[in-house]
Amino acid sequence: MSAPAARRQDPDRDPGLQPERTRLAWRRTTLSGTVCAVLAVKTALHGGVSAPGVVACALCGVLWLGLLNIAHRRIRTLAATTAPAAFAPRHAAAAALCTVAMAVCGAALVL
Amino acid sequence: MIEFVRNVRLWFAPAEVRQDGETPDYRFSLANERTFLAWLRTALALIGGGFAVDQFLPDLRWGWRVGLALALLAAGVLCSLRAVNHWVRCERAMRRGEDLPVSRFPALLSLVVAVVAVAMVVVVLVGWEG
């Protein structure tokens, strides 16, 4: 009978845990982004340290930080209120563009 | 295509989305956000797969390796652009109280992934023989 007891303690809490699930989805996404960035850095520095490799590395690092920054802000918003506002299209576009830029960076490295 | 360009304008104009209809239950928006994030993870996985093909199949011929890597990277790009586009369309449909948009993209993506997987099997087998 722990679930009803928990509900009684905090009536504002969403029983479906939607904000928490969204927060964890953001965490998973940053984890995927980290794996991607590590693979990009490995590709960039594969043939020894070179100027284009270092530039690509730095670029991927910046994109990774961008993604982390968006996720961090969103997670803070989700944690702050019980009924958080909808995600801003600008931030969604920024997150997607970080991903696209990483792929473009990868295409340049592969070629 | 024109619809896509109109949606791209919406990505950077949050106020315009908010003018449409009325705000849905926050849980619907959060569910939409999670779907967007799942697609973004799919895109990141495809891009990571592109890097992995380039890095971990060094015995392949250059053309095959680069071709496969570029195909996966391109799929990742398409997937992330489509993720944000679909998210905007769903958000707008919910605000207007319309049906959620349907999409051919999941079927297309799964076909592409299947083709790349088959190509990968063939290439690895042929590559080992050669």
Short mmCIF file of C-alpha atoms in Angstrom, two decimals:
data_model
loop_
_atom_site.label_atom_id
_atom_site.label_comp_id
_atom_site.label_asym_id
_atom_site.label_seq_id
_atom_site.Cartn_x
_atom_site.Cartn_y
_atom_site.Cartn_z
CA MET A 1 0.00 0.00 0.00
CA SER A 2 2.89 2.35 -0.59
CA ALA A 3 1.45 3.97 -3.74
CA PRO A 4 -1.71 5.45 -2.15
CA ALA A 5 0.37 6.61 0.80
CA ALA A 6 2.76 8.41 -1.54
CA ARG A 7 -0.15 10.05 -3.35
CA ARG A 8 -1.56 11.32 -0.11
CA GLN A 9 1.77 12.87 0.80
CA ASP A 10 1.96 15.01 -2.36
CA PRO A 11 -1.33 15.72 -4.13
CA ASP A 12 0.39 17.87 -6.82
CA ARG A 13 2.56 15.01 -8.00
CA ASP A 14 1.63 13.62 -11.42
CA PRO A 15 0.86 9.89 -10.89
CA GLY A 16 2.10 9.19 -14.44
CA LEU A 17 5.47 10.79 -13.57
CA GLN A 18 5.51 12.59 -16.93
CA PRO A 19 8.09 15.27 -15.99
CA GLU A 20 10.42 12.63 -14.55
CA ARG A 21 10.09 10.45 -17.63
CA THR A 22 10.82 13.42 -19.86
CA ARG A 23 13.82 14.30 -17.70
CA LEU A 24 15.17 10.77 -18.07
CA ALA A 25 14.55 10.91 -21.83
CA TRP A 26 16.76 14.01 -21.92
CA ARG A 27 19.41 12.17 -19.93
CA ARG A 28 19.37 9.27 -22.39
CA THR A 29 19.69 11.73 -25.24
CA THR A 30 22.74 13.39 -23.70
CA LEU A 31 24.23 9.93 -23.20
CA SER A 32 23.69 9.12 -26.91
CA GLY A 33 25.21 12.48 -27.79
CA THR A 34 28.25 11.71 -25.62
CA VAL A 35 28.80 8.34 -27.32
CA CYS A 36 28.50 10.05 -30.70
CA ALA A 37 30.97 12.79 -29.72
CA VAL A 38 33.49 10.23 -28.39
CA LEU A 39 33.29 8.28 -31.68
CA ALA A 40 33.73 11.56 -33.59
CA VAL A 41 36.83 12.45 -31.56
CA LYS A 42 38.22 8.96 -32.14
CA THR A 43 37.68 9.36 -35.90
CA ALA A 44 39.22 12.83 -35.89
CA LEU A 45 42.39 11.78 -34.07
CA HIS A 46 42.68 8.38 -35.77
CA GLY A 47 45.53 9.19 -38.13
CA GLY A 48 47.58 11.09 -35.55
CA VAL A 49 47.20 14.71 -34.46
CA SER A 50 46.72 17.10 -37.37
CA ALA A 51 45.33 20.63 -37.69
CA PRO A 52 42.04 19.63 -39.41
CA GLY A 53 41.63 16.80 -36.89
CA VAL A 54 42.02 19.17 -33.93
CA VAL A 55 39.57 21.66 -35.48
CA ALA A 56 37.00 18.89 -36.04
CA CYS A 57 37.56 17.68 -32.47
CA ALA A 58 36.98 21.17 -31.07
CA LEU A 59 33.87 21.60 -33.23
CA CYS A 60 32.40 18.29 -32.04
CA GLY A 61 33.20 19.28 -28.45
CA VAL A 62 31.36 22.58 -28.88
CA LEU A 63 28.34 20.82 -30.43
CA TRP A 64 28.31 18.31 -27.59
CA LEU A 65 28.40 21.15 -25.05
CA GLY A 66 25.55 22.83 -26.93
CA LEU A 67 23.42 19.71 -26.65
CA LEU A 68 24.30 19.34 -22.95
CA ASN A 69 23.40 22.98 -22.34
CA ILE A 70 19.95 22.63 -23.94
CA ALA A 71 19.32 19.42 -21.99
CA HIS A 72 20.49 21.00 -18.72
CA ARG A 73 18.17 24.00 -19.09
CA ARG A 74 15.23 21.81 -19.98
CA ILE A 75 15.89 19.43 -17.08
CA ARG A 76 15.98 22.38 -14.69
CA THR A 77 12.67 23.66 -16.05
CA LEU A 78 11.13 20.21 -15.72
CA ALA A 79 12.35 19.84 -12.15
CA ALA A 80 11.21 23.32 -11.08
CA THR A 81 7.44 23.02 -11.62
CA THR A 82 4.80 20.32 -11.41
CA ALA A 83 3.18 21.28 -14.75
CA PRO A 84 6.09 22.51 -16.89
CA ALA A 85 5.53 24.64 -19.99
CA ALA A 86 5.88 23.09 -23.44
CA PHE A 87 9.35 22.81 -24.94
CA ALA A 88 10.32 25.84 -27.06
CA PRO A 89 10.59 25.18 -30.83
CA ARG A 90 13.78 27.24 -30.89
CA HIS A 91 15.46 24.83 -28.48
CA ALA A 92 14.13 21.78 -30.35
CA ALA A 93 15.58 23.20 -33.56
CA ALA A 94 18.88 23.96 -31.80
CA ALA A 95 19.14 20.39 -30.48
CA ALA A 96 18.39 18.97 -33.94
CA LEU A 97 20.87 21.34 -35.58
CA CYS A 98 23.61 20.26 -33.14
CA THR A 99 22.96 16.69 -34.28
CA VAL A 100 22.99 17.67 -37.96
CA ALA A 101 26.21 19.65 -37.53
CA MET A 102 27.84 16.65 -35.86
CA ALA A 103 26.86 14.50 -38.87
CA VAL A 104 28.25 17.11 -41.29
CA CYS A 105 31.44 17.19 -39.24
CA GLY A 106 31.53 13.38 -39.49
CA ALA A 107 31.03 13.46 -43.27
CA ALA A 108 33.97 15.86 -43.57
CA LEU A 109 36.12 13.55 -41.41
CA VAL A 110 35.16 10.39 -43.28
CA LEU A 111 35.90 11.83 -46.73
CA MET B 1 8.10 21.00 -49.64
CA ILE B 2 6.43 24.40 -49.20
CA GLU B 3 4.78 22.99 -46.08
CA PHE B 4 8.24 22.01 -44.80
CA VAL B 5 9.60 25.54 -45.38
CA ARG B 6 6.62 26.99 -43.53
CA ASN B 7 7.34 24.61 -40.64
CA VAL B 8 11.03 25.59 -40.61
CA ARG B 9 9.93 29.17 -40.00
CA LEU B 10 7.89 27.93 -37.03
CA TRP B 11 10.95 26.25 -35.45
CA PHE B 12 12.40 29.67 -34.72
CA ALA B 13 9.14 31.47 -33.93
CA PRO B 14 7.83 29.98 -30.69
CA ALA B 15 5.34 32.84 -30.24
CA GLU B 16 3.68 31.93 -33.53
CA VAL B 17 3.07 28.37 -32.36
CA ARG B 18 1.59 29.72 -29.14
CA GLN B 19 -0.88 31.95 -30.99
CA ASP B 20 -2.53 28.92 -32.57
CA GLY B 21 -5.51 27.39 -30.73
CA GLU B 22 -5.19 26.70 -27.02
CA THR B 23 -2.53 25.12 -24.83
CA PRO B 24 -3.10 21.35 -24.51
CA ASP B 25 -2.67 19.40 -21.27
CA TYR B 26 1.04 19.63 -20.35
CA ARG B 27 1.24 15.84 -20.33
CA PHE B 28 0.49 15.68 -24.06
CA SER B 29 3.24 18.20 -24.75
CA LEU B 30 5.67 16.22 -22.60
CA ALA B 31 4.78 12.99 -24.43
CA ASN B 32 5.39 14.79 -27.74
CA GLU B 33 8.73 16.01 -26.40
CA ARG B 34 9.73 12.47 -25.44
CA THR B 35 8.86 11.22 -28.92
CA PHE B 36 11.03 13.99 -30.34
CA LEU B 37 13.88 12.96 -28.05
CA ALA B 38 13.50 9.30 -29.05
CA TRP B 39 13.84 10.31 -32.71
CA LEU B 40 16.82 12.49 -31.86
CA ARG B 41 18.46 9.50 -30.16
CA THR B 42 17.76 7.43 -33.27
CA ALA B 43 19.48 10.13 -35.32
CA LEU B 44 22.46 10.19 -32.92
CA ALA B 45 22.68 6.39 -33.08
CA LEU B 46 22.71 6.49 -36.91
CA ILE B 47 25.45 9.13 -36.83
CA GLY B 48 27.42 7.11 -34.28
CA GLY B 49 26.94 4.08 -36.55
CA GLY B 50 28.42 6.10 -39.42
CA PHE B 51 31.50 6.88 -37.33
CA ALA B 52 31.71 3.26 -36.20
CA VAL B 53 31.61 1.93 -39.79
CA ASP B 54 34.46 4.26 -40.68
CA GLN B 55 36.51 3.32 -37.63
CA PHE B 56 35.86 -0.34 -36.98
CA LEU B 57 35.72 -1.79 -40.52
CA PRO B 58 39.20 -0.76 -41.70
CA ASP B 59 39.65 -3.83 -43.95
CA LEU B 60 36.82 -2.77 -46.27
CA ARG B 61 37.56 -1.15 -49.60
CA TRP B 62 37.57 2.67 -49.34
CA GLY B 63 34.52 3.15 -51.56
CA TRP B 64 32.29 0.77 -49.60
CA ARG B 65 33.41 2.04 -46.23
CA VAL B 66 32.91 5.71 -47.08
CA GLY B 67 29.65 4.97 -48.92
CA LEU B 68 28.15 3.13 -45.96
CA ALA B 69 29.38 5.71 -43.46
CA LEU B 70 27.97 8.57 -45.53
CA ALA B 71 24.64 6.75 -45.98
CA LEU B 72 24.32 6.34 -42.20
CA LEU B 73 25.34 9.96 -41.55
CA ALA B 74 22.82 11.19 -44.14
CA ALA B 75 20.11 9.04 -42.56
CA GLY B 76 21.00 10.64 -39.20
CA VAL B 77 20.68 14.13 -40.65
CA LEU B 78 17.31 13.35 -42.23
CA CYS B 79 16.11 11.73 -39.03
CA SER B 80 16.94 14.69 -36.80
CA LEU B 81 15.47 17.26 -39.22
CA ARG B 82 12.33 15.19 -39.51
CA ALA B 83 12.22 14.80 -35.70
CA VAL B 84 11.93 18.52 -35.11
CA ASN B 85 9.56 18.99 -38.06
CA HIS B 86 7.23 16.26 -36.84
CA TRP B 87 7.38 17.65 -33.30
CA VAL B 88 6.27 21.09 -34.51
CA ARG B 89 3.46 19.59 -36.58
CA CYS B 90 2.21 17.49 -33.66
CA GLU B 91 2.41 20.45 -31.27
CA ARG B 92 0.38 22.59 -33.67
CA ALA B 93 -2.17 19.86 -34.35
CA MET B 94 -2.70 19.43 -30.59
CA ARG B 95 -3.18 23.16 -30.11
CA ARG B 96 -5.73 23.28 -32.92
CA GLY B 97 -7.48 20.12 -31.75
CA GLU B 98 -6.81 18.40 -35.10
CA ASP B 99 -5.79 14.80 -35.71
CA LEU B 100 -2.08 14.15 -35.23
CA PRO B 101 -0.15 14.13 -38.53
CA VAL B 102 0.58 10.76 -40.10
CA SER B 103 3.97 10.05 -41.59
CA ARG B 104 5.63 7.75 -44.08
CA PHE B 105 9.01 8.36 -42.49
CA PRO B 106 9.18 5.43 -40.01
CA ALA B 107 8.49 2.95 -42.83
CA LEU B 108 11.08 4.63 -45.08
CA LEU B 109 13.70 4.70 -42.33
CA SER B 110 13.19 1.04 -41.47
CA LEU B 111 13.55 0.11 -45.17
CA VAL B 112 16.78 2.12 -45.41
CA VAL B 113 18.15 0.53 -42.24
CA ALA B 114 17.25 -2.92 -43.56
CA VAL B 115 19.01 -2.23 -46.88
CA VAL B 116 22.10 -0.88 -45.11
CA ALA B 117 22.14 -3.92 -42.81
CA VAL B 118 21.96 -6.34 -45.77
CA ALA B 119 24.66 -4.35 -47.59
CA MET B 120 26.79 -4.53 -44.44
CA VAL B 121 26.46 -8.33 -44.26
CA VAL B 122 27.34 -8.72 -47.95
CA VAL B 123 30.23 -6.30 -47.72
CA VAL B 124 31.71 -7.90 -44.63
CA LEU B 125 31.48 -11.40 -46.17
CA VAL B 126 32.95 -10.27 -49.53
CA GLY B 127 35.53 -8.12 -47.77
CA TRP B 128 36.76 -11.08 -45.75
CA GLU B 129 37.07 -13.25 -48.86
CA GLY B 130 38.95 -10.59 -50.84
#
